[in-house]
């Protein structure tokens, strides 16, 4: 199978629990070797989608295909998926090696084959020396690695991670993100991560699916997701932004003029005149002072937060609106609280979104 | 200084209590080796003849067999039913689970005599009088709470995701239960079974109401012996039962560890 052919295909999958629609006609295609994150708040359906792929939740409608095989009605033990659970779900009565060997033993593999696979999987996660340990004698980070080794050892067609890193402390989590990505690329694994942590999503994935209310709002590469959010929800969920509400005055070929309480602004987007919209820009696009072809607004600095390489400045622009700027400090002085300043940002980096109930 | 004194008081108390609890057992064991029918201290020698007399006790074998049967059957049934009920309570989102949990363990808090009388009258009222069967049902009332209590506690700490993990690794659902849930809960099963068996085996107050002339459990038979002929044969029998219990506990400790059985580890 070639690198670009579809490896995992989810087609029109829906799932309801009583009156709640958890998954609403999900379509998702993942290529072989791709690392994809399902990102969203709790209750958005991301874990249910993962469980539907693993066979632990049966979709009401739709199909799931894996490695060219329709697995919609295949029970989990015949799907050849590897799952790393949030709680790790390691077997307490078995040793580290016993846990890693479990899947192969169940499959009835020969002992020599099992031993080799266990050794390979454990050395891959750098736990080669701990095979004889009891699970309870391991740290959280080590348990996480054992869970990964156990899932990898059966050479699954797809690896599924359900909030697998969220139980680790921040520093260890960030190290694991980088290491895990490298490891998965080395073994050419296809993997899906479920997380609510945007940093994890941006670090780990080739593509990110932002989920909300049982639907995929946007499926894009991390960079595109950040620079060109497809919806207000995606904009809010990934990264920070300045958001100003207004009404469309005129629309012209993918560009709109919007009347806001802070004056007239231009933004990218397709709307009819009179539509209520939110115009938004990422904080690093906001600069001190005026610039050409730009929106601008003035106000009084409310807070200044120093974050090392950047400084976040929040400005009270009046009329209940505020601006958020990320200043590097290289192009000029960082303002201080209560300073009156003017900020501007390019029209080409300003987006208009339909006003909707805030998530 | 004060803390040191307090610790010494506690030490003395711990040692004194241990002696207080063990002393009767030691006396029984010593009496069983008494060379004379009347037990006197200091011992003037040792004899094992009372052990030889155990098997010739009137009605001993039927009573031992009955007690073992009742204890084994009630424990086995309790383990299966009690575990299923415990799963419903610990996991099944059963409405009013707390009430059911309390109901399941409530016989533990009831005096055995009350339980015995209640069961006797209840069985009579519905015309259920077969001695062996009534004894078994009554002993289920005794053993179920032990199993339910231990299994609810064990299941509360059991992560059901383990079964899902086993399924994604290639197990069917029943396979996952057998390969993962049962071994992970083995310490709970063992301690539940042990307490259940012992509670049934030495129960007197409930059994006495349901036994008849031909159907007497071992504890009832033993009390009868002590009234008829108080010689050291009974001490010998008690010592054997004691030894059996100790062996059972030691073996269990070797298998899963008493610390795990007590639920104090990880």
Coordinates of N, CA, C and O in Angstrom, one line a residue, chain A residues 95-152:
Chain A
X95 N 3.9 -8.9 35.2 CA 5.1 -8.1 35.2 C 5.1 -7.2 34.0 O 4.2 -7.3 33.1
X96 N 6.1 -6.3 33.9 CA 6.2 -5.4 32.7 C 6.2 -6.3 31.4 O 5.5 -6.0 30.5
X97 N 7.1 -7.3 31.4 CA 7.2 -8.1 30.2 C 5.9 -8.9 30.0 O 5.5 -9.1 28.8
X98 N 5.3 -9.3 31.1 CA 4.0 -10.0 30.9 C 2.9 -9.2 30.3 O 2.2 -9.7 29.5
X99 N 2.9 -7.9 30.7 CA 2.0 -7.0 30.0 C 2.2 -6.8 28.5 O 1.3 -6.9 27.7
X100 N 3.5 -6.6 28.2 CA 3.9 -6.4 26.8 C 3.6 -7.7 26.0 O 3.2 -7.6 24.8
X101 N 3.8 -8.8 26.6 CA 3.6 -10.1 25.9 C 2.1 -10.5 25.7 O 1.8 -11.3 24.9
X102 N 1.3 -9.8 26.5 CA -0.1 -10.3 26.6 C -0.8 -10.5 25.3 O -1.4 -11.5 25.0
X103 N -0.7 -9.4 24.4 CA -1.4 -9.5 23.1 C -0.9 -10.6 22.2 O -1.7 -11.3 21.6
X104 N 0.4 -10.9 22.3 CA 0.9 -11.9 21.5 C 0.6 -13.3 22.0 O 0.3 -14.2 21.3
X105 N 0.5 -13.4 23.3 CA 0.2 -14.7 23.9 C -1.3 -15.0 23.6 O -1.6 -16.2 23.2
X106 N -2.2 -14.0 23.7 CA -3.6 -14.2 23.3 C -3.7 -14.7 21.9 O -4.5 -15.5 21.5
X107 N -2.8 -14.1 21.0 CA -2.8 -14.5 19.6 C -2.2 -15.9 19.4 O -2.2 -16.3 18.2
X108 N -1.6 -16.4 20.4 CA -1.1 -17.8 20.3 C 0.3 -17.8 19.6 O 0.6 -18.8 18.9
X109 N 1.1 -16.7 19.7 CA 2.4 -16.7 19.0 C 3.3 -17.6 19.7 O 3.2 -18.0 20.9
X110 N 4.4 -18.0 19.0 CA 5.4 -18.9 19.6 C 6.2 -18.2 20.6 O 6.4 -16.9 20.5
X111 N 6.7 -18.9 21.6 CA 7.4 -18.3 22.7 C 8.6 -17.5 22.3 O 8.8 -16.3 22.8
X112 N 9.4 -18.0 21.4 CA 10.6 -17.3 20.9 C 10.2 -16.0 20.2 O 10.8 -15.0 20.4
X113 N 9.1 -16.1 19.4 CA 8.6 -14.9 18.8 C 8.2 -13.8 19.8 O 8.5 -12.6 19.6
X114 N 7.5 -14.3 20.8 CA 7.0 -13.4 21.8 C 8.1 -12.7 22.5 O 8.2 -11.5 22.7
X115 N 9.1 -13.5 23.0 CA 10.3 -13.0 23.7 C 11.0 -11.9 22.8 O 11.3 -10.8 23.4
X116 N 11.1 -12.2 21.6 CA 11.8 -11.2 20.7 C 11.0 -9.9 20.6 O 11.6 -8.8 20.6
X117 N 9.7 -10.1 20.4 CA 8.8 -8.9 20.2 C 8.8 -8.1 21.5 O 8.8 -6.8 21.5
X118 N 8.8 -8.7 22.7 CA 8.8 -8.0 24.0 C 10.0 -7.2 24.1 O 10.0 -6.1 24.5
X119 N 11.2 -7.9 23.8 CA 12.5 -7.2 23.9 C 12.5 -6.0 23.0 O 13.0 -4.9 23.4
X120 N 12.1 -6.2 21.8 CA 12.1 -5.1 20.8 C 11.2 -3.9 21.3 O 11.7 -2.8 21.3
X121 N 10.0 -4.2 21.8 CA 9.1 -3.2 22.2 C 9.6 -2.5 23.4 O 9.5 -1.2 23.5
X122 N 10.2 -3.2 24.4 CA 10.6 -2.6 25.6 C 11.9 -1.7 25.3 O 12.1 -0.7 25.9
X123 N 12.7 -2.2 24.4 CA 13.9 -1.4 24.1 C 13.5 -0.1 23.3 O 14.1 1.0 23.5
X124 N 12.5 -0.2 22.6 CA 11.9 0.9 21.8 C 11.5 2.0 22.8 O 11.7 3.2 22.5
X125 N 10.9 1.7 23.9 CA 10.5 2.7 24.9 C 11.5 2.8 26.0 O 11.2 3.4 27.0
X126 N 12.7 2.3 25.8 CA 13.8 2.4 26.7 C 13.5 1.9 28.1 O 13.8 2.5 29.1
X127 N 12.9 0.7 28.1 CA 12.6 0.1 29.4 C 13.2 -1.4 29.3 O 12.7 -2.2 30.1
X128 N 14.1 -1.6 28.5 CA 14.7 -3.0 28.3 C 15.1 -3.7 29.5 O 15.0 -4.9 29.7
X129 N 15.5 -2.9 30.5 CA 16.1 -3.4 31.8 C 15.0 -3.7 32.8 O 15.3 -4.3 33.8
X130 N 13.8 -3.3 32.6 CA 12.8 -3.4 33.6 C 11.7 -4.5 33.4 O 10.7 -4.6 34.1
X131 N 12.0 -5.4 32.4 CA 11.0 -6.4 32.1 C 10.5 -7.2 33.2 O 9.3 -7.6 33.2
X132 N 11.3 -7.5 34.2 CA 10.9 -8.4 35.3 C 10.1 -7.7 36.5 O 9.6 -8.3 37.4
X133 N 10.0 -6.3 36.3 CA 9.4 -5.5 37.4 C 7.9 -5.8 37.5 O 7.3 -6.0 36.5
X134 N 7.4 -5.5 38.7 CA 5.9 -5.5 38.9 C 5.5 -4.1 38.5 O 6.2 -3.1 38.6
X135 N 4.3 -4.0 38.0 CA 3.7 -2.7 37.5 C 3.7 -1.7 38.6 O 4.0 -0.5 38.4
X136 N 3.3 -2.1 39.8 CA 3.2 -1.2 40.9 C 4.5 -0.6 41.3 O 4.6 0.4 42.1
X137 N 5.6 -1.2 40.9 CA 7.0 -0.7 41.2 C 7.4 0.4 40.2 O 8.6 0.8 40.3
X138 N 6.6 0.8 39.3 CA 7.0 1.7 38.2 C 6.5 3.1 38.5 O 5.4 3.3 39.1
X139 N 7.2 4.1 38.0 CA 6.7 5.5 38.1 C 5.6 5.7 37.0 O 5.5 4.9 36.1
X140 N 4.9 6.8 37.1 CA 3.9 7.1 36.1 C 4.4 7.2 34.7 O 3.8 6.6 33.8
X141 N 5.6 7.8 34.5 CA 6.2 7.9 33.2 C 6.5 6.5 32.7 O 6.3 6.3 31.5
X142 N 7.1 5.7 33.5 CA 7.4 4.3 33.1 C 6.2 3.5 32.7 O 6.2 2.8 31.8
X143 N 5.1 3.7 33.5 CA 3.9 2.9 33.2 C 3.4 3.4 31.9 O 2.9 2.5 31.1
X144 N 3.5 4.6 31.6 CA 3.0 5.2 30.3 C 3.8 4.5 29.2 O 3.2 4.1 28.1
X145 N 5.1 4.3 29.4 CA 5.9 3.6 28.3 C 5.6 2.1 28.2 O 5.6 1.6 27.1
X146 N 5.3 1.5 29.3 CA 4.9 0.1 29.2 C 3.6 0.0 28.4 O 3.4 -0.9 27.6
X147 N 2.6 0.9 28.7 CA 1.4 0.9 28.0 C 1.6 1.0 26.5 O 1.0 0.3 25.7
X148 N 2.5 1.9 26.1 CA 2.9 2.1 24.7 C 3.5 0.8 24.1 O 3.1 0.4 23.0
X149 N 4.5 0.3 24.9 CA 5.1 -0.9 24.4 C 4.1 -2.1 24.2 O 4.2 -2.8 23.2
X150 N 3.2 -2.2 25.1 CA 2.2 -3.2 25.0 C 1.3 -3.1 23.7 O 1.0 -4.0 23.1
X151 N 1.0 -1.8 23.4 CA 0.2 -1.5 22.3 C 1.0 -1.8 21.0 O 0.4 -2.2 20.0
X152 N 2.3 -1.4 21.0 CA 3.1 -1.5 19.8 C 3.5 -3.0 19.5 O 3.6 -3.4 18.3

